[in-house]
mmCIF file with all atom_site columns, C-alpha atoms in Angstrom:
data_model
loop_
_atom_site.group_PDB
_atom_site.id
_atom_site.type_symbol
_atom_site.label_atom_id
_atom_site.label_alt_id
_atom_site.label_comp_id
_atom_site.label_asym_id
_atom_site.label_entity_id
_atom_site.label_seq_id
_atom_site.pdbx_PDB_ins_code
_atom_site.Cartn_x
_atom_site.Cartn_y
_atom_site.Cartn_z
_atom_site.occupancy
_atom_site.B_iso_or_equiv
_atom_site.pdbx_formal_charge
_atom_site.auth_seq_id
_atom_site.auth_comp_id
_atom_site.auth_asym_id
_atom_site.auth_atom_id
_atom_site.pdbx_PDB_model_num
ATOM 1   C CA . MET A 1 1   ? 0.167   0.241  0.009  1.00 39.00 ? 18  MET A CA 1
ATOM 2   C CA . GLY A 1 2   ? 1.471   3.235  -1.008 1.00 43.00 ? 19  GLY A CA 1
ATOM 3   C CA . ARG A 1 3   ? 1.556   6.970  1.188  1.00 43.00 ? 20  ARG A CA 1
ATOM 4   C CA . SER A 1 4   ? -1.217  9.256  0.793  1.00 48.00 ? 21  SER A CA 1
ATOM 5   C CA . ARG A 1 5   ? 0.621   12.469 -0.603 1.00 51.00 ? 22  ARG A CA 1
ATOM 6   C CA . TYR A 1 6   ? -1.129  14.017 1.922  1.00 54.00 ? 23  TYR A CA 1
ATOM 7   C CA . LYS A 1 7   ? 0.415   13.396 5.153  1.00 64.00 ? 24  LYS A CA 1
ATOM 8   C CA . ILE A 1 8   ? 3.814   14.053 7.104  1.00 62.00 ? 25  ILE A CA 1
ATOM 9   C CA . TYR A 1 9   ? 5.652   11.641 7.038  1.00 64.00 ? 26  TYR A CA 1
ATOM 10  C CA . GLU A 1 10  ? 8.947   13.899 7.931  1.00 70.00 ? 27  GLU A CA 1
ATOM 11  C CA . GLU A 1 11  ? 8.382   16.200 10.372 1.00 70.00 ? 28  GLU A CA 1
ATOM 12  C CA . HIS A 1 12  ? 12.508  18.040 9.822  1.00 77.00 ? 29  HIS A CA 1
ATOM 13  C CA . TYR A 1 13  ? 10.877  19.568 6.258  1.00 91.00 ? 30  TYR A CA 1
ATOM 14  C CA . PRO A 1 14  ? 8.898   22.528 5.910  1.00 96.00 ? 31  PRO A CA 1
ATOM 15  C CA . TYR A 1 15  ? 5.632   21.986 4.895  1.00 95.00 ? 32  TYR A CA 1
ATOM 16  C CA . PHE A 1 16  ? 3.214   23.917 2.387  1.00 97.00 ? 33  PHE A CA 1
ATOM 17  C CA . ILE A 1 17  ? -0.443  23.785 3.778  1.00 96.00 ? 34  ILE A CA 1
ATOM 18  C CA . THR A 1 18  ? -3.533  24.839 2.345  1.00 97.00 ? 35  THR A CA 1
ATOM 19  C CA . SER A 1 19  ? -6.951  25.143 4.600  1.00 97.00 ? 36  SER A CA 1
ATOM 20  C CA . THR A 1 20  ? -10.046 25.827 2.571  1.00 97.00 ? 37  THR A CA 1
ATOM 21  C CA . PHE A 1 21  ? -13.243 27.278 4.490  1.00 97.00 ? 38  PHE A CA 1
ATOM 22  C CA . ASN A 1 22  ? -16.095 24.805 4.582  1.00 95.00 ? 39  ASN A CA 1
ATOM 23  C CA . ASP A 1 23  ? -18.168 25.609 1.442  1.00 92.00 ? 40  ASP A CA 1
ATOM 24  C CA . GLN A 1 24  ? -16.340 28.076 0.142  1.00 92.00 ? 41  GLN A CA 1
ATOM 25  C CA . LEU A 1 25  ? -16.933 30.513 1.847  1.00 96.00 ? 42  LEU A CA 1
ATOM 26  C CA . SER A 1 26  ? -15.394 34.230 1.356  1.00 97.00 ? 43  SER A CA 1
ATOM 27  C CA . LEU A 1 27  ? -14.703 34.382 5.490  1.00 98.00 ? 44  LEU A CA 1
ATOM 28  C CA . PHE A 1 28  ? -11.341 36.208 5.226  1.00 97.00 ? 45  PHE A CA 1
ATOM 29  C CA . ALA A 1 29  ? -13.202 39.088 3.509  1.00 95.00 ? 46  ALA A CA 1
ATOM 30  C CA . ASP A 1 30  ? -14.571 40.024 7.529  1.00 97.00 ? 47  ASP A CA 1
ATOM 31  C CA . GLN A 1 31  ? -11.605 41.651 9.070  1.00 97.00 ? 48  GLN A CA 1
ATOM 32  C CA . GLU A 1 32  ? -12.440 40.160 12.184 1.00 98.00 ? 49  GLU A CA 1
ATOM 33  C CA . VAL A 1 33  ? -12.223 36.296 10.734 1.00 98.00 ? 50  VAL A CA 1
ATOM 34  C CA . ALA A 1 34  ? -8.490  37.212 9.440  1.00 98.00 ? 51  ALA A CA 1
ATOM 35  C CA . LYS A 1 35  ? -8.179  38.846 12.775 1.00 98.00 ? 52  LYS A CA 1
ATOM 36  C CA . ILE A 1 36  ? -8.730  35.276 14.360 1.00 99.00 ? 53  ILE A CA 1
ATOM 37  C CA . VAL A 1 37  ? -6.402  33.374 12.414 1.00 98.00 ? 54  VAL A CA 1
ATOM 38  C CA . LEU A 1 38  ? -4.258  35.680 12.278 1.00 97.00 ? 55  LEU A CA 1
ATOM 39  C CA . ASN A 1 39  ? -3.907  35.819 16.345 1.00 97.00 ? 56  ASN A CA 1
ATOM 40  C CA . SER A 1 40  ? -3.879  31.655 15.975 1.00 97.00 ? 57  SER A CA 1
ATOM 41  C CA . LEU A 1 41  ? -0.821  31.499 13.871 1.00 96.00 ? 58  LEU A CA 1
ATOM 42  C CA . ARG A 1 42  ? 0.940   34.288 15.512 1.00 94.00 ? 59  ARG A CA 1
ATOM 43  C CA . PHE A 1 43  ? 0.380   32.316 18.961 1.00 95.00 ? 60  PHE A CA 1
ATOM 44  C CA . LEU A 1 44  ? 2.105   29.220 17.175 1.00 94.00 ? 61  LEU A CA 1
ATOM 45  C CA . GLN A 1 45  ? 4.948   30.860 16.277 1.00 91.00 ? 62  GLN A CA 1
ATOM 46  C CA . GLU A 1 46  ? 5.565   33.230 19.200 1.00 90.00 ? 63  GLU A CA 1
ATOM 47  C CA . GLU A 1 47  ? 5.727   30.025 21.315 1.00 91.00 ? 64  GLU A CA 1
ATOM 48  C CA . ARG A 1 48  ? 7.850   28.165 19.288 1.00 90.00 ? 65  ARG A CA 1
ATOM 49  C CA . LEU A 1 49  ? 4.980   25.687 18.538 1.00 92.00 ? 66  LEU A CA 1
ATOM 50  C CA . ILE A 1 50  ? 5.621   26.215 14.707 1.00 95.00 ? 67  ILE A CA 1
ATOM 51  C CA . THR A 1 51  ? 8.310   28.173 12.299 1.00 96.00 ? 68  THR A CA 1
ATOM 52  C CA . LEU A 1 52  ? 6.252   30.007 9.592  1.00 97.00 ? 69  LEU A CA 1
ATOM 53  C CA . TYR A 1 53  ? 7.902   30.957 6.668  1.00 98.00 ? 70  TYR A CA 1
ATOM 54  C CA . ALA A 1 54  ? 5.194   32.024 4.655  1.00 98.00 ? 71  ALA A CA 1
ATOM 55  C CA . TYR A 1 55  ? 1.344   32.684 4.341  1.00 98.00 ? 72  TYR A CA 1
ATOM 56  C CA . VAL A 1 56  ? -1.449  34.380 2.572  1.00 99.00 ? 73  VAL A CA 1
ATOM 57  C CA . PHE A 1 57  ? -5.189  34.518 3.297  1.00 98.00 ? 74  PHE A CA 1
ATOM 58  C CA . MET A 1 58  ? -7.200  34.627 0.606  1.00 98.00 ? 75  MET A CA 1
ATOM 59  C CA . HIS A 1 59  ? -11.047 35.379 0.723  1.00 96.00 ? 76  HIS A CA 1
ATOM 60  C CA . ASP A 1 60  ? -12.050 31.965 1.127  1.00 98.00 ? 77  ASP A CA 1
ATOM 61  C CA . HIS A 1 61  ? -8.864  29.696 1.903  1.00 98.00 ? 78  HIS A CA 1
ATOM 62  C CA . LEU A 1 62  ? -4.893  30.433 3.170  1.00 98.00 ? 79  LEU A CA 1
ATOM 63  C CA . HIS A 1 63  ? -1.559  28.886 2.251  1.00 98.00 ? 80  HIS A CA 1
ATOM 64  C CA . CYS A 1 64  ? 1.134   28.571 4.580  1.00 98.00 ? 81  CYS A CA 1
ATOM 65  C CA . ILE A 1 65  ? 4.619   27.070 5.056  1.00 98.00 ? 82  ILE A CA 1
ATOM 66  C CA . MET A 1 66  ? 5.580   26.047 8.143  1.00 96.00 ? 83  MET A CA 1
ATOM 67  C CA . ALA A 1 67  ? 7.727   23.506 10.502 1.00 95.00 ? 84  ALA A CA 1
ATOM 68  C CA . GLY A 1 68  ? 7.258   22.215 13.758 1.00 93.00 ? 85  GLY A CA 1
ATOM 69  C CA . ASN A 1 69  ? 7.231   18.579 15.858 1.00 92.00 ? 86  ASN A CA 1
ATOM 70  C CA . ASN A 1 70  ? 4.407   17.318 15.507 1.00 92.00 ? 87  ASN A CA 1
ATOM 71  C CA . LEU A 1 71  ? 2.825   19.496 12.573 1.00 92.00 ? 88  LEU A CA 1
ATOM 72  C CA . SER A 1 72  ? -0.524  17.938 11.927 1.00 90.00 ? 89  SER A CA 1
ATOM 73  C CA . ASP A 1 73  ? -1.487  17.569 15.583 1.00 92.00 ? 90  ASP A CA 1
ATOM 74  C CA . LYS A 1 74  ? -1.048  21.257 16.004 1.00 93.00 ? 91  LYS A CA 1
ATOM 75  C CA . LEU A 1 75  ? -2.507  21.872 12.517 1.00 93.00 ? 92  LEU A CA 1
ATOM 76  C CA . ARG A 1 76  ? -5.819  20.544 13.953 1.00 93.00 ? 93  ARG A CA 1
ATOM 77  C CA . LYS A 1 77  ? -5.515  21.788 17.284 1.00 95.00 ? 94  LYS A CA 1
ATOM 78  C CA . PHE A 1 78  ? -5.504  25.119 15.750 1.00 96.00 ? 95  PHE A CA 1
ATOM 79  C CA . LYS A 1 79  ? -8.332  24.136 12.728 1.00 96.00 ? 96  LYS A CA 1
ATOM 80  C CA . SER A 1 80  ? -10.729 23.355 15.928 1.00 95.00 ? 97  SER A CA 1
ATOM 81  C CA . TYR A 1 81  ? -9.429  26.191 17.951 1.00 97.00 ? 98  TYR A CA 1
ATOM 82  C CA . THR A 1 82  ? -10.097 28.737 15.026 1.00 98.00 ? 99  THR A CA 1
ATOM 83  C CA . ALA A 1 83  ? -13.053 27.201 13.743 1.00 97.00 ? 100 ALA A CA 1
ATOM 84  C CA . ARG A 1 84  ? -14.893 27.153 17.559 1.00 97.00 ? 101 ARG A CA 1
ATOM 85  C CA . THR A 1 85  ? -13.386 30.482 17.622 1.00 98.00 ? 102 THR A CA 1
ATOM 86  C CA . ILE A 1 86  ? -14.994 32.264 14.051 1.00 98.00 ? 103 ILE A CA 1
ATOM 87  C CA . ILE A 1 87  ? -18.342 30.164 15.205 1.00 97.00 ? 104 ILE A CA 1
ATOM 88  C CA . ASP A 1 88  ? -18.682 32.026 18.480 1.00 98.00 ? 105 ASP A CA 1
ATOM 89  C CA . TYR A 1 89  ? -17.343 35.677 16.962 1.00 98.00 ? 106 TYR A CA 1
ATOM 90  C CA . LEU A 1 90  ? -20.689 34.639 13.787 1.00 98.00 ? 107 LEU A CA 1
ATOM 91  C CA . THR A 1 91  ? -23.132 33.787 16.758 1.00 97.00 ? 108 THR A CA 1
ATOM 92  C CA . GLU A 1 92  ? -22.267 36.997 18.749 1.00 98.00 ? 109 GLU A CA 1
ATOM 93  C CA . THR A 1 93  ? -22.781 38.987 15.669 1.00 98.00 ? 110 THR A CA 1
ATOM 94  C CA . ASN A 1 94  ? -25.405 37.617 13.997 1.00 97.00 ? 111 ASN A CA 1
ATOM 95  C CA . ARG A 1 95  ? -24.500 36.247 10.556 1.00 96.00 ? 112 ARG A CA 1
ATOM 96  C CA . THR A 1 96  ? -26.997 33.976 10.132 1.00 94.00 ? 113 THR A CA 1
ATOM 97  C CA . TYR A 1 97  ? -26.554 33.701 6.556  1.00 94.00 ? 114 TYR A CA 1
ATOM 98  C CA . TYR A 1 98  ? -22.739 32.303 7.337  1.00 94.00 ? 115 TYR A CA 1
ATOM 99  C CA . LEU A 1 99  ? -24.087 30.342 10.354 1.00 95.00 ? 116 LEU A CA 1
ATOM 100 C CA . LYS A 1 100 ? -26.515 28.330 7.933  1.00 93.00 ? 117 LYS A CA 1
ATOM 101 C CA . ARG A 1 101 ? -23.685 28.101 4.728  1.00 93.00 ? 118 ARG A CA 1
ATOM 102 C CA . LEU A 1 102 ? -21.557 26.402 8.275  1.00 94.00 ? 119 LEU A CA 1
ATOM 103 C CA . LYS A 1 103 ? -24.159 23.712 8.380  1.00 89.00 ? 120 LYS A CA 1
ATOM 104 C CA . ASN A 1 104 ? -23.236 22.199 4.731  1.00 78.00 ? 121 ASN A CA 1
ATOM 105 C CA . GLY A 1 105 ? -21.166 19.202 5.184  1.00 70.00 ? 122 GLY A CA 1
ATOM 106 C CA . VAL A 1 106 ? -21.368 18.438 9.087  1.00 71.00 ? 123 VAL A CA 1
ATOM 107 C CA . ASN A 1 107 ? -20.677 14.849 9.447  1.00 68.00 ? 124 ASN A CA 1
ATOM 108 C CA . LYS A 1 108 ? -20.031 14.645 12.965 1.00 62.00 ? 125 LYS A CA 1
ATOM 109 C CA . GLU A 1 109 ? -22.254 13.777 15.750 1.00 61.00 ? 126 GLU A CA 1
ATOM 110 C CA . ASN A 1 110 ? -20.703 16.133 18.075 1.00 62.00 ? 127 ASN A CA 1
ATOM 111 C CA . SER A 1 111 ? -20.779 19.238 15.784 1.00 75.00 ? 128 SER A CA 1
ATOM 112 C CA . GLU A 1 112 ? -22.993 21.378 14.366 1.00 89.00 ? 129 GLU A CA 1
ATOM 113 C CA . TYR A 1 113 ? -21.380 23.394 11.923 1.00 94.00 ? 130 TYR A CA 1
ATOM 114 C CA . LYS A 1 114 ? -18.283 22.995 10.204 1.00 94.00 ? 131 LYS A CA 1
ATOM 115 C CA . VAL A 1 115 ? -15.820 25.655 9.411  1.00 97.00 ? 132 VAL A CA 1
ATOM 116 C CA . TRP A 1 116 ? -12.804 24.166 7.398  1.00 96.00 ? 133 TRP A CA 1
ATOM 117 C CA . GLN A 1 117 ? -12.711 21.660 4.997  1.00 93.00 ? 134 GLN A CA 1
ATOM 118 C CA . GLU A 1 118 ? -10.999 18.015 5.853  1.00 89.00 ? 135 GLU A CA 1
ATOM 119 C CA . SER A 1 119 ? -7.678  17.708 5.644  1.00 86.00 ? 136 SER A CA 1
ATOM 120 C CA . PHE A 1 120 ? -4.717  21.079 5.103  1.00 89.00 ? 137 PHE A CA 1
ATOM 121 C CA . HIS A 1 121 ? -3.468  19.100 1.945  1.00 90.00 ? 138 HIS A CA 1
ATOM 122 C CA . PRO A 1 122 ? 0.391   19.272 3.455  1.00 93.00 ? 139 PRO A CA 1
ATOM 123 C CA . LYS A 1 123 ? 3.099   19.110 0.651  1.00 93.00 ? 140 LYS A CA 1
ATOM 124 C CA . GLN A 1 124 ? 6.741   18.268 1.910  1.00 93.00 ? 141 GLN A CA 1
ATOM 125 C CA . ILE A 1 125 ? 9.164   21.075 0.918  1.00 96.00 ? 142 ILE A CA 1
ATOM 126 C CA . ARG A 1 126 ? 12.470  19.476 -0.109 1.00 93.00 ? 143 ARG A CA 1
ATOM 127 C CA . THR A 1 127 ? 14.447  21.484 -1.798 1.00 96.00 ? 144 THR A CA 1
ATOM 128 C CA . THR A 1 128 ? 15.841  25.319 -1.504 1.00 96.00 ? 145 THR A CA 1
ATOM 129 C CA . GLU A 1 129 ? 14.296  25.671 -5.578 1.00 97.00 ? 146 GLU A CA 1
ATOM 130 C CA . MET A 1 130 ? 10.399  23.832 -4.129 1.00 97.00 ? 147 MET A CA 1
ATOM 131 C CA . MET A 1 131 ? 10.636  26.254 -1.073 1.00 98.00 ? 148 MET A CA 1
ATOM 132 C CA . ILE A 1 132 ? 11.877  29.382 -3.615 1.00 98.00 ? 149 ILE A CA 1
ATOM 133 C CA . GLN A 1 133 ? 8.847   28.602 -5.645 1.00 98.00 ? 150 GLN A CA 1
ATOM 134 C CA . LYS A 1 134 ? 5.985   28.177 -2.831 1.00 98.00 ? 151 LYS A CA 1
ATOM 135 C CA . ILE A 1 135 ? 6.725   31.201 -1.157 1.00 99.00 ? 152 ILE A CA 1
ATOM 136 C CA . SER A 1 136 ? 6.815   33.585 -4.831 1.00 98.00 ? 153 SER A CA 1
ATOM 137 C CA . TYR A 1 137 ? 3.269   31.409 -5.405 1.00 98.00 ? 154 TYR A CA 1
ATOM 138 C CA . ILE A 1 138 ? 2.176   32.436 -2.019 1.00 99.00 ? 155 ILE A CA 1
ATOM 139 C CA . HIS A 1 139 ? 2.669   36.197 -2.054 1.00 98.00 ? 156 HIS A CA 1
ATOM 140 C CA . PHE A 1 140 ? 2.091   36.251 -6.084 1.00 98.00 ? 157 PHE A CA 1
ATOM 141 C CA . ASN A 1 141 ? -1.741  34.803 -5.089 1.00 98.00 ? 158 ASN A CA 1
ATOM 142 C CA . PRO A 1 142 ? -3.448  37.827 -4.504 1.00 98.00 ? 159 PRO A CA 1
ATOM 143 C CA . VAL A 1 143 ? -1.999  39.082 -7.640 1.00 99.00 ? 160 VAL A CA 1
ATOM 144 C CA . LYS A 1 144 ? -2.971  36.660 -9.805 1.00 98.00 ? 161 LYS A CA 1
ATOM 145 C CA . ALA A 1 145 ? -6.300  36.848 -8.065 1.00 97.00 ? 162 ALA A CA 1
ATOM 146 C CA . GLY A 1 146 ? -6.330  40.363 -9.317 1.00 98.00 ? 163 GLY A CA 1
ATOM 147 C CA . PHE A 1 147 ? -6.824  41.718 -5.471 1.00 97.00 ? 164 PHE A CA 1
ATOM 148 C CA . VAL A 1 148 ? -3.377  43.886 -5.590 1.00 98.00 ? 165 VAL A CA 1
ATOM 149 C CA . ASN A 1 149 ? -1.222  45.025 -8.459 1.00 98.00 ? 166 ASN A CA 1
ATOM 150 C CA . ARG A 1 150 ? 1.878   44.287 -6.120 1.00 98.00 ? 167 ARG A CA 1
ATOM 151 C CA . GLU A 1 151 ? 2.911   41.407 -3.836 1.00 98.00 ? 168 GLU A CA 1
ATOM 152 C CA . ILE A 1 152 ? 3.172   43.747 -0.691 1.00 97.00 ? 169 ILE A CA 1
ATOM 153 C CA . GLU A 1 153 ? -0.102  45.931 -1.765 1.00 98.00 ? 170 GLU A CA 1
ATOM 154 C CA . TRP A 1 154 ? -1.936  42.859 -0.213 1.00 97.00 ? 171 TRP A CA 1
ATOM 155 C CA . ARG A 1 155 ? -2.674  43.435 3.983  1.00 95.00 ? 172 ARG A CA 1
ATOM 156 C CA . TYR A 1 156 ? -3.013  39.565 4.751  1.00 98.00 ? 173 TYR A CA 1
ATOM 157 C CA . SER A 1 157 ? 0.314   38.386 3.329  1.00 98.00 ? 174 SER A CA 1
ATOM 158 C CA . SER A 1 158 ? 4.269   37.376 4.580  1.00 98.00 ? 175 SER A CA 1
ATOM 159 C CA . ALA A 1 159 ? 5.163   39.564 1.522  1.00 98.00 ? 176 ALA A CA 1
ATOM 160 C CA . ARG A 1 160 ? 5.694   42.575 3.034  1.00 97.00 ? 177 ARG A CA 1
ATOM 161 C CA . ASN A 1 161 ? 8.271   40.490 5.769  1.00 97.00 ? 178 ASN A CA 1
ATOM 162 C CA . TYR A 1 162 ? 10.204  39.360 2.803  1.00 97.00 ? 179 TYR A CA 1
ATOM 163 C CA . GLU A 1 163 ? 10.957  43.377 1.447  1.00 96.00 ? 180 GLU A CA 1
ATOM 164 C CA . GLY A 1 164 ? 11.994  43.943 5.502  1.00 95.00 ? 181 GLY A CA 1
ATOM 165 C CA . LEU A 1 165 ? 8.781   46.060 6.407  1.00 95.00 ? 182 LEU A CA 1
ATOM 166 C CA . ASP A 1 166 ? 6.327   45.092 9.136  1.00 93.00 ? 183 ASP A CA 1
ATOM 167 C CA . GLY A 1 167 ? 3.785   42.159 8.553  1.00 93.00 ? 184 GLY A CA 1
ATOM 168 C CA . LEU A 1 168 ? 0.719   41.304 10.260 1.00 95.00 ? 185 LEU A CA 1
ATOM 169 C CA . VAL A 1 169 ? 2.424   38.343 11.984 1.00 94.00 ? 186 VAL A CA 1
ATOM 170 C CA . PRO A 1 170 ? 6.158   37.465 12.896 1.00 93.00 ? 187 PRO A CA 1
ATOM 171 C CA . ILE A 1 171 ? 7.842   35.031 10.062 1.00 95.00 ? 188 ILE A CA 1
ATOM 172 C CA . ARG A 1 172 ? 11.271  33.247 9.613  1.00 95.00 ? 189 ARG A CA 1
ATOM 173 C CA . VAL A 1 173 ? 12.696  34.878 6.166  1.00 96.00 ? 190 VAL A CA 1
ATOM 174 C CA . PHE A 1 174 ? 14.054  31.738 4.084  1.00 95.00 ? 191 PHE A CA 1
ATOM 175 C CA . ASP A 1 175 ? 17.050  32.959 3.065  1.00 87.00 ? 192 ASP A CA 1
ATOM 176 C CA . ARG A 1 176 ? 18.365  31.306 0.075  1.00 71.00 ? 193 ARG A CA 1
#
């Protein structure tokens, strides 16, 4: 039996991660939702639970490059915590449209809502060339989508960090 290509096997490598909101909802268009996820990433990075090399939030998904021991477990907890916090926020602010849509795809008996799609599609980064390519892909995503003209203009990205400017989350800049 072969290995699944979406599992973390060797933890000493960084991984390219993608997480998408259930029903492809544009939840990152809400600054408070983005803040919840940013604060969670910041916590993981500042507590040295992960090493974050790059990130971008698009309207309905995020991409990150990160490394860390027990990365699968940390990502599971990250998604669980952010999901609960996002649901609390949406409930408190009476965002019934989003709450109804997040009921789609619920498959666990003890869950009322499903915020994130299953998995985080980890792809192991084994070479410098692949790392550079994935960082470029992450930073160019908002330009390709037509949201901005230049990578550093997108607020929810580590592109600013790579230009020596302050970003929203501290990262470890990858030195070639």
